[in-house]
XYZ file of C-alpha atoms in Angstrom:
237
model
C 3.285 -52.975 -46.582
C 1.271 -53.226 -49.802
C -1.067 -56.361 -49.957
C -1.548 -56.358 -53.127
C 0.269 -57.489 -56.201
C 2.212 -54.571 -57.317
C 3.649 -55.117 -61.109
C 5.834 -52.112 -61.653
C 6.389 -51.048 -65.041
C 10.476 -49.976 -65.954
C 11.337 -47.393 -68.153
C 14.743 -46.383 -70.714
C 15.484 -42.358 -70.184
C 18.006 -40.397 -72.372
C 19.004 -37.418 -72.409
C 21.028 -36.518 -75.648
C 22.388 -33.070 -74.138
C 22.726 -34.116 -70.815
C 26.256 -36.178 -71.923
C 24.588 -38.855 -69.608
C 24.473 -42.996 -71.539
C 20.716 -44.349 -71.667
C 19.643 -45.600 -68.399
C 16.978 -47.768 -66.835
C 14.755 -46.239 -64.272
C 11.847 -47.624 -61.883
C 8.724 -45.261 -61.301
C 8.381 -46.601 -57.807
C 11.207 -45.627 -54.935
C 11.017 -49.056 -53.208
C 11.528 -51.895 -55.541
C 11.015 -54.274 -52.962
C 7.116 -53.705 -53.190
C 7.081 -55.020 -56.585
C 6.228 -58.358 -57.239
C 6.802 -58.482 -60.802
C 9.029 -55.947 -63.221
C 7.930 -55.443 -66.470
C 9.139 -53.806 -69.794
C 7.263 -50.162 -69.802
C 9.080 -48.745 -72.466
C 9.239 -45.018 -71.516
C 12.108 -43.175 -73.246
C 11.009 -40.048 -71.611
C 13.242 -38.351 -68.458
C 12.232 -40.120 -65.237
C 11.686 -36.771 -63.863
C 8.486 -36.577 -65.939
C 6.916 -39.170 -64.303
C 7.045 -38.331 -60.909
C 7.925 -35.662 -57.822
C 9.399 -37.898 -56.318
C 13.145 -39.437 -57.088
C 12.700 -42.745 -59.310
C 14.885 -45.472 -58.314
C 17.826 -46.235 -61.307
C 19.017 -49.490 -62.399
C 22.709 -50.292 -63.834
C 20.847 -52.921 -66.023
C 17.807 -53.900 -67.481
C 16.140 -56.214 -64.856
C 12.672 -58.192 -65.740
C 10.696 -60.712 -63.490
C 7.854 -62.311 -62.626
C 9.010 -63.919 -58.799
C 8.690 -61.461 -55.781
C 11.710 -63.940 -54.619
C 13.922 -63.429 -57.157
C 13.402 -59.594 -57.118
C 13.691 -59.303 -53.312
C 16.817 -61.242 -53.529
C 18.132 -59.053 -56.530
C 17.771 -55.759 -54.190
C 18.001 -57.288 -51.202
C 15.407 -57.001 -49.950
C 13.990 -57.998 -46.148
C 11.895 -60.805 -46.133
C 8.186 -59.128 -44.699
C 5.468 -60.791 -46.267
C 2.592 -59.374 -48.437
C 0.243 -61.169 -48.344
C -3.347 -59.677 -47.222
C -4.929 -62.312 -44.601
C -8.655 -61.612 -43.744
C -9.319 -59.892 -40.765
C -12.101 -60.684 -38.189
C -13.186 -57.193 -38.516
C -13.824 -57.516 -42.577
C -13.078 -60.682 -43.377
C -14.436 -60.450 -47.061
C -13.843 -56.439 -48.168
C -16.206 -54.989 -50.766
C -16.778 -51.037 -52.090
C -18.210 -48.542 -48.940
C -19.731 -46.259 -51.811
C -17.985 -43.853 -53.010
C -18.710 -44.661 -56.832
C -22.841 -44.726 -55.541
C -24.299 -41.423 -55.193
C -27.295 -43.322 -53.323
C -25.097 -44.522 -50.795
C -22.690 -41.640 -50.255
C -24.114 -38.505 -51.776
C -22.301 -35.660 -52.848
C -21.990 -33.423 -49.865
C -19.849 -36.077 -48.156
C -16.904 -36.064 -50.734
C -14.870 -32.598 -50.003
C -11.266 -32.174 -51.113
C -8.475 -29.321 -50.289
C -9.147 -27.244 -53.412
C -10.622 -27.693 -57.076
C -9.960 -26.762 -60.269
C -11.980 -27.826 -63.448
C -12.990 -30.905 -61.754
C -14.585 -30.895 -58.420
C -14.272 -33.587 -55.590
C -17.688 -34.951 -56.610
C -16.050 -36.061 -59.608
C -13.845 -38.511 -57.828
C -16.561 -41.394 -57.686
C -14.167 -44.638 -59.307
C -15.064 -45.694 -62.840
C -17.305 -42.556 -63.256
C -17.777 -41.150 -66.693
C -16.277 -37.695 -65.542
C -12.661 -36.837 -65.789
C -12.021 -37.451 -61.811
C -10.907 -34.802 -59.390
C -8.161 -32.266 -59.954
C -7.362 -29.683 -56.827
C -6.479 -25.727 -58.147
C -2.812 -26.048 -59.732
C -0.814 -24.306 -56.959
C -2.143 -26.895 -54.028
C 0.580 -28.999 -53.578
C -0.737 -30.485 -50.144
C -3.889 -31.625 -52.370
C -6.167 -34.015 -50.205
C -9.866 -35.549 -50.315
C -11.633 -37.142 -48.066
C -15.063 -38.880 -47.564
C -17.732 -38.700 -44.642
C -18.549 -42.267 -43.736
C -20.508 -41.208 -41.028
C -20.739 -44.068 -38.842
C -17.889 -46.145 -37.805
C -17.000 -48.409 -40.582
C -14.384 -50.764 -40.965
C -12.204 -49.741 -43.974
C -9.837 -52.050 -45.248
C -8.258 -50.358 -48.542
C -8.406 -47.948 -50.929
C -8.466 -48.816 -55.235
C -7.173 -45.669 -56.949
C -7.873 -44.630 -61.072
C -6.445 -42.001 -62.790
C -8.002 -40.201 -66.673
C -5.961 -40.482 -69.898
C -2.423 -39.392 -68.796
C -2.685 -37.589 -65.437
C -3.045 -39.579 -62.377
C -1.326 -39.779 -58.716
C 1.681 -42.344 -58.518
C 2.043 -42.032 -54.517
C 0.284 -40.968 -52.028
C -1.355 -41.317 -48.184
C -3.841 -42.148 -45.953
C -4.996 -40.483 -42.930
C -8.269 -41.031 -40.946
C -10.621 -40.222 -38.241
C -12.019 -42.641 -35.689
C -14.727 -40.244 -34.655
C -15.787 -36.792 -35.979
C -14.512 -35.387 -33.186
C -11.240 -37.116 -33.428
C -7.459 -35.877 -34.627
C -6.411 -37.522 -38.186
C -4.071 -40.028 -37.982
C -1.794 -42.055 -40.690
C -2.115 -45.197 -41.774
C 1.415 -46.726 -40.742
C 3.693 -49.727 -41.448
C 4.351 -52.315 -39.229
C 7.327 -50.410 -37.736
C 5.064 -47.488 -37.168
C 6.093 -45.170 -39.985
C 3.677 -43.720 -41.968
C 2.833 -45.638 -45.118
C 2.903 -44.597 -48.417
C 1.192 -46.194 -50.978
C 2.172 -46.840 -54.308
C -0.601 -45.512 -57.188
C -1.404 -45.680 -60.666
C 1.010 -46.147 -63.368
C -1.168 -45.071 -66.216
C -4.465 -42.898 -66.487
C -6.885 -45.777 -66.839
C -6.274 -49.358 -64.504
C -7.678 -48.998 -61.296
C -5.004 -50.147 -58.719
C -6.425 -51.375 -55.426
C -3.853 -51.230 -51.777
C -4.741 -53.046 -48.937
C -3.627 -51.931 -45.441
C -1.949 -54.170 -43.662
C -4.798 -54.345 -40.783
C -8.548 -53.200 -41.488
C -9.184 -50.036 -39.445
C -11.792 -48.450 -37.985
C -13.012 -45.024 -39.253
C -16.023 -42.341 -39.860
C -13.898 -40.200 -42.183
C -11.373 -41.399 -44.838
C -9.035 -38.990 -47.037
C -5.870 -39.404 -49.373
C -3.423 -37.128 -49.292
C -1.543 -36.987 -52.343
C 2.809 -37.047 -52.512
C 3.265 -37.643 -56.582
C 1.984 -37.840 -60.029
C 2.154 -37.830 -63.597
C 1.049 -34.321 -65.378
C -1.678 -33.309 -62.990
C -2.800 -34.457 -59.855
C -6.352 -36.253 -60.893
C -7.967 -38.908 -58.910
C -11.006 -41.238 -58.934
C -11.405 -43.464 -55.989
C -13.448 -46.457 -53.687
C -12.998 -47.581 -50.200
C -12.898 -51.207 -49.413
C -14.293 -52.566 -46.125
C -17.348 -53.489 -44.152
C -19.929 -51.949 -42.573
C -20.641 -52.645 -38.975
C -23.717 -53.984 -37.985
């Protein structure tokens, strides 16, 4: 579960050669993690937006009440609400965006292209990461060193590339295999991203956990895979 608000944005696609009437289309394959719909007013195909299927509507559907859109998909009733945890009961930034506190050998990533992984620092004045253009398992990750309580992860995109979806995997020791951040029913999580190149969107896990390296694997975007980022959490001690 997000625990977050999540307002997801719905878009209009047509087609004119396809033969197929206007329709209305989600970016997000779960509209259950929404808690409010609004008008996005996309006319391009829903393909464009994302790898990953969008989820289409038989009619235009707007609200404001998590309720009343649960109950419109039928949805389960699992909260989301984020309650403070007794390991980080008040989460704040680990670093990433300070060079001073996490310096630039720490942040490494699968592959670059233009943009390299030190460029991923959230609201930094570069264009953000980018891997090389035929990585399609594109991850980065950050070196906390110690053991440090991490509780979420905000995401940004620049101008009109940024990753809708993605992961997040992590290491309790350095010596230690990666493993996912899951749902309550154990499956691994995905998190829903950005929905434009420039709001920051933060995702809190469902419980704080405890970690010395952090990385986000990414599962779809919009144009190019490009990503600025911040951990949320405490540190120990």
């Amino acid at each position: 579960m997000v625990s977050c608000h999540q307002v997801c944005f719905i878009g209009s696609e047509y087609i004119p050669q396809s033969g197929i009437p206007p329709r209305w289309f989600l970016l997000y394959k779960d509209p259950c993690e929404c808690t409010a719909i609004r008008l996005g007013g996309m006319r391009n195909p829903a393909s464009s937006y994302s790898q990953r299927a969008p989820y289409y509507l038989n009619e235009l559907f707007l609200s404001e009440d998590s309720d009343e859109i649960k109950t419109y998909f039928t949805c389960s009733r699992l909260t989301t609400v984020r309650t403070a945890t007794a390991e980080c009961p008040s989460p704040a930034p680990l670093g990433v965006g300070d060079r001073a506190i996490i310096p630039d050998d720490r942040i490494r990533a699968s592959s670059s292209d233009c943009c390299p992984a030190v460029w991923a620092r959230l609201n930094d004045v570069s264009s953000g990461w980018s891997p090389a253009i035929f990585d399609n398992n594109a991850w980065i990750e950050v070196d906390l060193v110690e053991s440090t309580v991490v509780s979420g992860v905000t995401t940004q995109g620049h101008y009109d590339w940024y990753v809708t979806e993605y992961k997040v995997v992590y290491k309790k020791l350095p010596s230690s295999d990666y493993e996912p951040v899951t749902e309550g029913n154990g499956n691994v999580k995905v998190f829903i991203g950005n929905i434009n190149g420039n709001t920051p969107v933060t995702n809190f896990f469902e419980e704080s956990l405890v970690a010395t390296v952090v990385r986000i694997e990414t599962i779809a975007w919009v144009g190019e895979v490009t990503l600025k980022f911040e951990l949320l959490g405490c540190r120990r001690g």
